[in-house]
Coordinates of C-alpha atoms in Angstrom, one line a residue:
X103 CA 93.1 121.4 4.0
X104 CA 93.8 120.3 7.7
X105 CA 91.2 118.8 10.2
X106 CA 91.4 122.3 12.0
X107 CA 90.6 124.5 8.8
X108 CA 87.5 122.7 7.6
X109 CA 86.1 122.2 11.0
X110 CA 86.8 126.4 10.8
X111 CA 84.7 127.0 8.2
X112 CA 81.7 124.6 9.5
X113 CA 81.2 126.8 12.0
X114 CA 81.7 129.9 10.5
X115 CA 79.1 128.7 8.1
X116 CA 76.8 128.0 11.4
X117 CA 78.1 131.3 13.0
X118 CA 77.1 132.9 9.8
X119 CA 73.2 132.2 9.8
X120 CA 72.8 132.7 13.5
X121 CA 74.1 136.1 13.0
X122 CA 71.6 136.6 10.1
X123 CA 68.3 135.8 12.3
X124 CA 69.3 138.8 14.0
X125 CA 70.7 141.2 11.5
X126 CA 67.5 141.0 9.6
X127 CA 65.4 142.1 12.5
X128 CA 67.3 144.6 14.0
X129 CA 64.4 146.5 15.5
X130 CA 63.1 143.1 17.2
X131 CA 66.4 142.1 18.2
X132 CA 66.5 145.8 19.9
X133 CA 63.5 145.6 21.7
X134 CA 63.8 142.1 23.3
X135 CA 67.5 143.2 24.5
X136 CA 65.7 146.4 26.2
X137 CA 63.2 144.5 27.7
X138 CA 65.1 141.7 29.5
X139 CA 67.9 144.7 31.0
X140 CA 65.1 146.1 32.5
X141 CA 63.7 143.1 33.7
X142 CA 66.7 141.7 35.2
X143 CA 67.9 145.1 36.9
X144 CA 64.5 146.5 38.6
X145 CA 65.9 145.3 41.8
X146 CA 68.7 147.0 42.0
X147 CA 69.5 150.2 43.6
X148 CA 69.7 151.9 40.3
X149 CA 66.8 150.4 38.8
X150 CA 64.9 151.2 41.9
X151 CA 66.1 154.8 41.9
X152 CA 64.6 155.2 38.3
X153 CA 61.8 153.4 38.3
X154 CA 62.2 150.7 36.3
X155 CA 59.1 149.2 37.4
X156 CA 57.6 151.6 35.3
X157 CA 59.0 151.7 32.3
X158 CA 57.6 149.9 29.3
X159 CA 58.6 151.9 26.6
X160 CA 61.8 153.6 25.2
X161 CA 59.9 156.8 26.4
X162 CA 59.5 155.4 29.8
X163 CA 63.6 155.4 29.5
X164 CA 64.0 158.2 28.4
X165 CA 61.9 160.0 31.1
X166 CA 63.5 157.8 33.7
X167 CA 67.0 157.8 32.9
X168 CA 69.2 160.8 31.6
X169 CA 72.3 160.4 29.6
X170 CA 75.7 159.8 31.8
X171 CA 79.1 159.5 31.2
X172 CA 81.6 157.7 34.1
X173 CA 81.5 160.7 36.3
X174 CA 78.3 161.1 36.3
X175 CA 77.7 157.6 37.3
X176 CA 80.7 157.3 39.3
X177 CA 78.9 157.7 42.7
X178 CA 76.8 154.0 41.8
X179 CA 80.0 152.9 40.1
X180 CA 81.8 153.6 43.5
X181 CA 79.6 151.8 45.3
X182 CA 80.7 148.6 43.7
X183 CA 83.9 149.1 43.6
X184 CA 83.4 149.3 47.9
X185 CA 82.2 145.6 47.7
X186 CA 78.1 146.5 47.3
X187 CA 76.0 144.3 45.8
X188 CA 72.8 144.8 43.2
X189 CA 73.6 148.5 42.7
X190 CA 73.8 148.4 38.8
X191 CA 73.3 144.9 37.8
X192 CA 72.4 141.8 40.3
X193 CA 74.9 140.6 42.0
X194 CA 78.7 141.7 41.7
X195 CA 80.7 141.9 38.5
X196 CA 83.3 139.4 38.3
X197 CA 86.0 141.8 37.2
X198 CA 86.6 145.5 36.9
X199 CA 88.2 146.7 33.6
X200 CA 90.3 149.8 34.4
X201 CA 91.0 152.2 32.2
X202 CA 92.9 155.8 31.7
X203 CA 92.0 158.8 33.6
X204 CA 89.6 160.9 33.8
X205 CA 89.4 163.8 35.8
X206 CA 87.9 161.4 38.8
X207 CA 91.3 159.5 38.6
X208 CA 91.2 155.9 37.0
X209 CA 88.1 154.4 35.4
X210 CA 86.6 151.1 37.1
X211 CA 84.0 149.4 34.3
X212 CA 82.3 146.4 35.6
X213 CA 82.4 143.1 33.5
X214 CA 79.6 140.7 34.6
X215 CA 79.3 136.8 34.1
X216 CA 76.4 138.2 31.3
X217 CA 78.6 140.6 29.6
X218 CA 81.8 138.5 29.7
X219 CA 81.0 136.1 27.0
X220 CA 79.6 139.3 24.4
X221 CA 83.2 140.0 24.3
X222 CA 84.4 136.3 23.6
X223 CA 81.9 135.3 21.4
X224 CA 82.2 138.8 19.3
X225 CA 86.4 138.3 18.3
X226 CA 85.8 135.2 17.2
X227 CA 82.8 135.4 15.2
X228 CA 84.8 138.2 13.5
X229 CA 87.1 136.1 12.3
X230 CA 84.7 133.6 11.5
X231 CA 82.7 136.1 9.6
X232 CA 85.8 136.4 7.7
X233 CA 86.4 132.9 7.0
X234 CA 82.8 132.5 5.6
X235 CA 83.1 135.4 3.1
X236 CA 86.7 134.1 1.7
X237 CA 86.8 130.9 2.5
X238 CA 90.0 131.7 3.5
X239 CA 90.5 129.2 6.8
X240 CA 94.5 128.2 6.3
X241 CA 95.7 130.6 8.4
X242 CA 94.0 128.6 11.3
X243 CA 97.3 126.5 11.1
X244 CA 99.8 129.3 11.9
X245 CA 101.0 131.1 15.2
X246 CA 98.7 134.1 16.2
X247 CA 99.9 136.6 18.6
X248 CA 97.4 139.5 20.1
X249 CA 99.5 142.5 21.3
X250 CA 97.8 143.3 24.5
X251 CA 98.3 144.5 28.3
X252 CA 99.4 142.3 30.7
X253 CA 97.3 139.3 32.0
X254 CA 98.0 139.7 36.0
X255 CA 95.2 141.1 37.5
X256 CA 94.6 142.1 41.0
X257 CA 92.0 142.1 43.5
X258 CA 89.6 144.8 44.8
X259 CA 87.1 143.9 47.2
X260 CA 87.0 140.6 45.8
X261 CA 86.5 141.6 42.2
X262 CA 89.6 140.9 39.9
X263 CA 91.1 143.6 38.5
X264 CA 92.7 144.3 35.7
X265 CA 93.4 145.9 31.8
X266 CA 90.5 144.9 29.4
X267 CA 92.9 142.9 26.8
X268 CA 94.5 141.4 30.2
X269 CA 91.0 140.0 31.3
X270 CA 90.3 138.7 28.0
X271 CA 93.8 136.7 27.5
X272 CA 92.4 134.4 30.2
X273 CA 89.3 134.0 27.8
X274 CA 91.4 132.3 24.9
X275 CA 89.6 128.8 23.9
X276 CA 91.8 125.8 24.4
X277 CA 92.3 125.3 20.9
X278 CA 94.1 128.1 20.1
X279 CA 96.2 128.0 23.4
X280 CA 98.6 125.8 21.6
X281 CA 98.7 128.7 18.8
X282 CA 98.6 131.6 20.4
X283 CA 102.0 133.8 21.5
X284 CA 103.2 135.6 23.0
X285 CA 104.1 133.3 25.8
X286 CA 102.7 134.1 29.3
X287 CA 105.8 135.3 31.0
X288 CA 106.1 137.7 28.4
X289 CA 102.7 139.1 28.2
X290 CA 103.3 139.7 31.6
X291 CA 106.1 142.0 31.1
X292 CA 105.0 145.6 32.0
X293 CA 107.3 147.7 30.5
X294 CA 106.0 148.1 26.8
X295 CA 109.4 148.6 24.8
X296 CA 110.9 145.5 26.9
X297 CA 108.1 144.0 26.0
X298 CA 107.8 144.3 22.4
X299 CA 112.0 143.5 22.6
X300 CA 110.7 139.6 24.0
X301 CA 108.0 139.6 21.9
X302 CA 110.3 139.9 18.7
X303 CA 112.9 137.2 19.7
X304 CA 109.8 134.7 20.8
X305 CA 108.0 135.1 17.6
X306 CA 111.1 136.0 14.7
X307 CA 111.1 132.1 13.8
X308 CA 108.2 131.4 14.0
X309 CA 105.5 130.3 11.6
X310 CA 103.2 133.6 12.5
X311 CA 99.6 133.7 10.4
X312 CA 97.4 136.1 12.9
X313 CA 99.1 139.1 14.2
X314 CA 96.8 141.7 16.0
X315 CA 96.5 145.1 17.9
X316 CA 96.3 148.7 17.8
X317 CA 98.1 149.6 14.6
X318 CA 100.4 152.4 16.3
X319 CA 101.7 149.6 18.8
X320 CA 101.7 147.0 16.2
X321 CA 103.9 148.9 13.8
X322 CA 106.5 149.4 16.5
X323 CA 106.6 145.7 16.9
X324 CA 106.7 145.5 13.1
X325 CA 109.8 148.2 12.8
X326 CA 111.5 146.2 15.5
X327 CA 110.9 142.9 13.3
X328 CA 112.0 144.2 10.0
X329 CA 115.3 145.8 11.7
X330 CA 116.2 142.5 13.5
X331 CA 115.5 140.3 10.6
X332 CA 116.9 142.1 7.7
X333 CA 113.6 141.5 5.6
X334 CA 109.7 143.1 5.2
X335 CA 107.2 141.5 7.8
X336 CA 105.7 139.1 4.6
X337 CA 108.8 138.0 3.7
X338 CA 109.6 137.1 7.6
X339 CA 106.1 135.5 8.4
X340 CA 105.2 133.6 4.5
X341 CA 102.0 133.0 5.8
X342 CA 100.9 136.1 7.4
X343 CA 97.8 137.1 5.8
X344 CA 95.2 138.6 8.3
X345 CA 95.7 140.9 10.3
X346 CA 93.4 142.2 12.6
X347 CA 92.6 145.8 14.5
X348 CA 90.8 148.1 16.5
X349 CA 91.0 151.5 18.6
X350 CA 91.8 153.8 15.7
X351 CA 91.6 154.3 11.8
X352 CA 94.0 151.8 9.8
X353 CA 94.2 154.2 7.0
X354 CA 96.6 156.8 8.1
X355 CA 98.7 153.9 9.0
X356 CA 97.9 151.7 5.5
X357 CA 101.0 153.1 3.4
X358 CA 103.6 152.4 6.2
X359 CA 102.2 149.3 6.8
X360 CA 102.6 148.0 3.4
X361 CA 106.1 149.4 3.3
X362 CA 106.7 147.2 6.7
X363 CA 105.0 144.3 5.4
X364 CA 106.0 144.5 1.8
X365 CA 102.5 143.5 0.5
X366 CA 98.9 143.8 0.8
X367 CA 97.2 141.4 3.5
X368 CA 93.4 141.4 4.3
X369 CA 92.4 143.4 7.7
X370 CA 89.5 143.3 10.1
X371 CA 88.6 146.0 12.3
X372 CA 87.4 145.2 15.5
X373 CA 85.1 147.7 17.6
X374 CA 86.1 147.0 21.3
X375 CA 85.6 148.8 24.4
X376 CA 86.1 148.2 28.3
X377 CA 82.5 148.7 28.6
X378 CA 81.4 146.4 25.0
X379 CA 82.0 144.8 22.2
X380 CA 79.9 146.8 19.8
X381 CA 81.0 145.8 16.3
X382 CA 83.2 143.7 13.8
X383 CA 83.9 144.3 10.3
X384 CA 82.0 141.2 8.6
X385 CA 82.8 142.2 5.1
X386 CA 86.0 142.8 2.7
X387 CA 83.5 144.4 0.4
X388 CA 81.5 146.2 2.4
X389 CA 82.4 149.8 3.8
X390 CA 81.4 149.8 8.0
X391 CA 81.4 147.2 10.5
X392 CA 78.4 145.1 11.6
X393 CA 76.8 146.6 14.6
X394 CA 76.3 143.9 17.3
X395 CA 72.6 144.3 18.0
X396 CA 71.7 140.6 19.9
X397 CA 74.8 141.6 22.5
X398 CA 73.5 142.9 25.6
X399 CA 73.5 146.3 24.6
X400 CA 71.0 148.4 24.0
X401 CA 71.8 151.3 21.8
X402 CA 70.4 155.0 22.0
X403 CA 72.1 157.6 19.3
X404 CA 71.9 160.9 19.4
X405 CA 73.0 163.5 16.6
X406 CA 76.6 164.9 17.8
X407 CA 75.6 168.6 17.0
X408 CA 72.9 168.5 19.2
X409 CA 74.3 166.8 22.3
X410 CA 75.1 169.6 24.3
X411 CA 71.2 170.7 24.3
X412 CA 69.6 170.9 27.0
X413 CA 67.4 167.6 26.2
X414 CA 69.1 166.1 23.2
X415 CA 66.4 163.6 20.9
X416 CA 67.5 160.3 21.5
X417 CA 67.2 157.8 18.7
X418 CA 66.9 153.9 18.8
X419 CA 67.9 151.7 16.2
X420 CA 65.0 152.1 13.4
X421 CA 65.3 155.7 13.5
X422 CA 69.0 157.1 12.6
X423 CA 69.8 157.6 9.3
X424 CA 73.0 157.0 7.0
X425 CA 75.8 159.6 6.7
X426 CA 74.9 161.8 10.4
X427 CA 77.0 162.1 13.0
X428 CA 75.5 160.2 16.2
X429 CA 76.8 160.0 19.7
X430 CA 76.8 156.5 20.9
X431 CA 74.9 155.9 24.3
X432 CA 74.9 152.5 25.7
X433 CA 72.5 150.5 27.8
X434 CA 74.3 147.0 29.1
X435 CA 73.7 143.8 30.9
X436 CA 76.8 144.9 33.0
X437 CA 75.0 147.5 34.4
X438 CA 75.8 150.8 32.3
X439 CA 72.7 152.9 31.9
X440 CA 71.9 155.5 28.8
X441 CA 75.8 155.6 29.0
X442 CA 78.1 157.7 27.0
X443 CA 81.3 156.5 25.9
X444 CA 82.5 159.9 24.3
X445 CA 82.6 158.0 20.3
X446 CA 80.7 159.0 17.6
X447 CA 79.7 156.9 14.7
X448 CA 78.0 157.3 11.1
X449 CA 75.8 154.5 9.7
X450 CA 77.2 153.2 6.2
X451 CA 74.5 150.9 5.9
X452 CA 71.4 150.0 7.6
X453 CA 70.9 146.5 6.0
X454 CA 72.5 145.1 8.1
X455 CA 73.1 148.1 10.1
X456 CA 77.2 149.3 9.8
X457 CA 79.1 151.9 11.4
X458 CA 82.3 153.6 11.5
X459 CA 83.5 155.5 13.8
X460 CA 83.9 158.8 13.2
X461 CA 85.1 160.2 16.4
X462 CA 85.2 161.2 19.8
X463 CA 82.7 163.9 21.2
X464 CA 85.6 165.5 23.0
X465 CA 87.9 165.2 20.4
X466 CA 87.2 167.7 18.5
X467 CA 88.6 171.1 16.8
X468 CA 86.0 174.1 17.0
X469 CA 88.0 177.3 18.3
X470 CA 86.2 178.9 15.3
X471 CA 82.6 177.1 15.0
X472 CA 84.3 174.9 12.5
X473 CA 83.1 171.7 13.9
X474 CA 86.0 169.2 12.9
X475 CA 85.6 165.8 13.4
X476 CA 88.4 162.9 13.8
X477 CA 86.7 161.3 10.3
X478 CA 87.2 164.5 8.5
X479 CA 91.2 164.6 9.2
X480 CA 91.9 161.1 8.3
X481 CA 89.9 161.3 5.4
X482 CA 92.0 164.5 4.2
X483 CA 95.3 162.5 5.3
X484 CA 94.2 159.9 3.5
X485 CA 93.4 161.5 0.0
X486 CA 96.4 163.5 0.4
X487 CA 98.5 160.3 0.7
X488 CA 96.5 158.4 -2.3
X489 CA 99.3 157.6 -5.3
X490 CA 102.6 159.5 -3.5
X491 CA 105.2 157.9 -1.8
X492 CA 104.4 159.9 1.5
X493 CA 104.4 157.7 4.6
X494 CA 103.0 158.9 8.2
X495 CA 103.8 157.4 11.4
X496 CA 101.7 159.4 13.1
X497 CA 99.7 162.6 13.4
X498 CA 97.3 165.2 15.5
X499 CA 96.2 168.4 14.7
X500 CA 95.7 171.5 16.9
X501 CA 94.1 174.9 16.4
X502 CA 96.4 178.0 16.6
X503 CA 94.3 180.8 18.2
X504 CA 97.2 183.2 18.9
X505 CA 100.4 183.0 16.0
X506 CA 103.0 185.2 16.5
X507 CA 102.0 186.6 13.4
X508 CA 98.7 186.5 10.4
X509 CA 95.9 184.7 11.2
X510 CA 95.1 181.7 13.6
X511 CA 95.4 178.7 11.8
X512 CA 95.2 174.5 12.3
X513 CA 98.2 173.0 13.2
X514 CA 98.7 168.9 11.4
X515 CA 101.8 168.2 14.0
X516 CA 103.0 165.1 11.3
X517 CA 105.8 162.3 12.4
X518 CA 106.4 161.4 8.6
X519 CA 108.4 157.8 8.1
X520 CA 109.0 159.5 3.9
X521 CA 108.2 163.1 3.6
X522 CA 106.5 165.0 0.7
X523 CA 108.7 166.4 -2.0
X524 CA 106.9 169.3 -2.3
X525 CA 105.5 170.5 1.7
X526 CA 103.3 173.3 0.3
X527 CA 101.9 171.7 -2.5
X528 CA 101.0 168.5 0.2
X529 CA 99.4 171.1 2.8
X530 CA 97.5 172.8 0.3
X531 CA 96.1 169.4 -0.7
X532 CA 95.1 169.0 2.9
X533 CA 93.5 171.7 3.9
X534 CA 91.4 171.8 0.2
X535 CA 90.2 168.2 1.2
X536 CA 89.4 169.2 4.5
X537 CA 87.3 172.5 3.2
X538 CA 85.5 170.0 0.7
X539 CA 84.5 168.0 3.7
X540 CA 83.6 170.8 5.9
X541 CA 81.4 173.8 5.6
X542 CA 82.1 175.3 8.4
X543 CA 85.8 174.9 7.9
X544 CA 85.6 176.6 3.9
X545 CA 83.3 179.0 5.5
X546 CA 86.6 180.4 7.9
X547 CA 89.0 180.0 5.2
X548 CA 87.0 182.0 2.7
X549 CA 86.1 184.5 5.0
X550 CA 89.6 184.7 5.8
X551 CA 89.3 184.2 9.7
X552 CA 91.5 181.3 9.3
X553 CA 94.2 180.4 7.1
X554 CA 95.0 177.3 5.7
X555 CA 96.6 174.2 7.8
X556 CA 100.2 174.7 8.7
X557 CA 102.3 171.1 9.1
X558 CA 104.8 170.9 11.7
X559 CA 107.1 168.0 11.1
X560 CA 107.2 165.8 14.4
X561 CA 110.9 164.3 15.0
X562 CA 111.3 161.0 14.6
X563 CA 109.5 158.5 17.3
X564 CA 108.5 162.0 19.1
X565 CA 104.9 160.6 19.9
X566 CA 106.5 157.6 21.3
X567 CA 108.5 159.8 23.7
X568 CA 105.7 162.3 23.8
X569 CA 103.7 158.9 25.3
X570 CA 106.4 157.7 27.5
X571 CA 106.5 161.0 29.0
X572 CA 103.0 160.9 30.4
X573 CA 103.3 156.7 31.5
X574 CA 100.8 156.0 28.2
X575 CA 103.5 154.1 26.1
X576 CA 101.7 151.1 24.2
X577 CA 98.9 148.9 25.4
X578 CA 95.3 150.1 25.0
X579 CA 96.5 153.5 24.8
X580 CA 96.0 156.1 21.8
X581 CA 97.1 159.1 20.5
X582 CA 93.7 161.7 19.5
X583 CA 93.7 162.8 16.3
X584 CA 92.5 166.1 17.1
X585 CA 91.9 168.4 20.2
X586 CA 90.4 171.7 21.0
X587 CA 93.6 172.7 23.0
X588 CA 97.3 172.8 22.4
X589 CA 97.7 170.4 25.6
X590 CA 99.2 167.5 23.1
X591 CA 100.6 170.1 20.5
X592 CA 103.4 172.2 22.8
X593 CA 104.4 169.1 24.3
X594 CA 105.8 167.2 20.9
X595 CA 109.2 167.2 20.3
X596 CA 109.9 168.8 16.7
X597 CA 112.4 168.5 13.8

């Protein structure tokens, strides 16, 4: 065992209890987070605008301050972008994270010397977390590399600028610097298929242990690996043995991985946002990931099939319950009040408290009152997957309101890597696992409104091109596993 491995699992031992203080009063932890936002924002325009002065209790928020997403705090949010000072938090931010469009253009999230370190601090205590549980501390040793956006950032105002991943690559500690690739010249590289091309040729030879990123950009670099080299990923990189993710579901992605790599090696899912850190897997046994209550963030939840009411309950931490649907509302120390972020999560556990996520509020499928959810899908995908040699790329699914002919239907538009034997016998698997899931959904099918899911093979890399063609190839950027529309759907290239 090196010097760097068992001073590794020291601290993840130390990491370990301080993130048990906290896990094991959840409700406590809550509370002292809400209190000191609203202490150290009453003096700001937005705290003096809703009376912070006055509030003392979660009811006191909740009288005050209404749920918003961006746009509806976009007028404050502009207002810092325009150089203003104490309009959301005190002070200015020190960067602005900018994310996709919207229909107000590009997203500006604030990221303030307070907030900064939640984001730090939360990556690596997942991997500490995991160190602590296995013991597994080797891979320390190795070569990591974090597929990510570029680093350059501009300015605005004053404020630096720039993608989320590209802030935090000017984060990494200095004892990994001498670990960590890809190099900076090449992380710079805007172009993502250039990109992943330099990305290959720096790393091939090398002695990589950590790889990380959004599986559907991460499997391109893998495919580009395994094509180069001759060889499966774990035959390439001996000692590659964790690899860790975030921004979608690794199981419709699991069999292909595998197939890539050409065996099993451990994950951690990461729960990352512009505008949080929010949660980490801290178990290999345990279904969920640990909600970060001691980060800044103040969490409000409220049950997704009442969020369009008029005045939707909102729930704090001691109240939800395991197995609902919640949308996620945020309250930060970068200045994001009652604040929706469009995901939904279910609670797996709530000792310690563990979520998934389930899916986004606006991605959704409910032409017919069926009420899919992105959880429900992959779920299906993934039973229908279990013990066959089918492998997916990638997938989405669209309602069909007006077929040329019989009823309307749900579209599963399927890039498959190995395709099913037997098409009909696979759909039919599907759509019984998605009416086992869904009440609503068996309700249409039986009552013959609907008929069961169609697939429509993709062609090969046609999400790739489908992303390309919209300037949303790699990076942060994600496919939706479902819409209400047939925006994505009509624009995929087919077999």
């Amino acid at each position: 065992m090196s010097l760097k491995s068992l001073a590794a699992k020291i601290f993840a031992h130390k990491i370990h209890n301080d993130t048990q203080k906290w896990a094991q009063r959840p409700v406590e932890t809550q509370q002292k987070v809400f209190r000191d936002l609203i202490r150290q924002a009453q003096t700001t325009a937005f705290g003096k605008d809703h009376h912070f002065d006055q509030i003392h209790s979660h009811a006191d928020f909740v009288k005050h301050v209404p749920i918003r997403d961006y746009e509806q705090l976009k007028s404050y949010v502009d207002r810092v972008v325009h150089g203003e000072e104490n309009v959301l938090w005190k002070g200015k931010p020190l960067y602005f994270a900018k994310t996709s469009g919207t229909t107000s253009g590009a997203k500006y999230i604030p990221l303030t010397k307070e907030s900064m370190p939640f984001h730090i601090q939360a990556a690596r205590n997942a991997i500490l977390s995991y160190i602590h549980e296995t013991g597994n501390a080797d891979f320390v040793d190795g070569k990591m590399i974090f597929l990510q956006g570029s680093p350059k950032l501009e300015m605005k105002n004053g404020i630096q600028l720039g993608r989320l991943s590209g802030i935090v690559a000017h984060y990494v500690p200095n004892y990994l610097q001498r670990n960590r690739l890809p190099s900076w010249e090449t992380n710079c590289i805007e172009d993502w298929e250039t990109k992943v091309d330099a990305i290959v040729q720096e790393t091939i030879t090398q002695n990589m242990s950590v790889i990380s990123g959004i599986p559907s950009w991460v499997q391109m670099y893998f495919e580009k690996l395994v094509k180069t080299a001759g060889k499966p990923v774990g035959e390439l990189f001996p000692n590659f043995n964790l690899f860790i993710y975030g921004g979608v579901n690794y199981e419709p992605y699991r069999a292909k991985f595998e197939q890539l790599m050409g065996r099993k090696v451990d994950a951690i899912e990461l729960f990352p946002a512009s505008e949080g850190f929010f949660a980490y897997q801290d178990s290999q046994k345990e279904k969920g990931m640990l909600l970060l209550l001691n980060s800044g963030i103040f969490y409000e939840f409220v049950k997704a099939d009442e969020f369009f009411n008029a005045n939707p309950r909102r729930y704090t931490i001691g109240e939800v319950e395991l197995g609902i649907n919640y949308v996620m509302l945020l309250s930060t120390n970068a200045g994001l009040w009652c604040y929706n972020i469009g995901d939904t999560v279910q609670f797996t556990s709530l000792s310690p408290y563990r979520v998934i996520v389930s899916g986004r509020i606006k991605h959704f499928i409910s032409a017919f009152g069926e009420h899919v959810i992105g959880k429900e899908v992959e779920e299906a995908l993934r039973q229908s997957v279990e013990g066959t040699t089918v492998r997916i790329n990638e997938f989405t699914v669209a309602p069909q309101i007006t077929p040329k002919e019989g009823l309307p239907y749900h579209e599963w538009l399927i890039e498959f890597e190995n395709a099913p034997e037997d098409l009909e016998a696979f759909t039919l698997k599907i759509d019984q696992a998605m009416r086992q899931q869904n009440v609503y959904y068996d309700d249409l099918i039986t009552g013959n409104v609907l008929r069961t899911v169609v697939i429509t093979p993709v062609a090969s890399n046609g999400f790739q091109t489908y992303m390309k063609s919209i300037g949303k190839l790699g990076g942060q950027n994600k496919i939706p596993r479902l819409a209400n529309d047939r925006t994505i759907a009509d624009q995929l290239p087919l077999l």
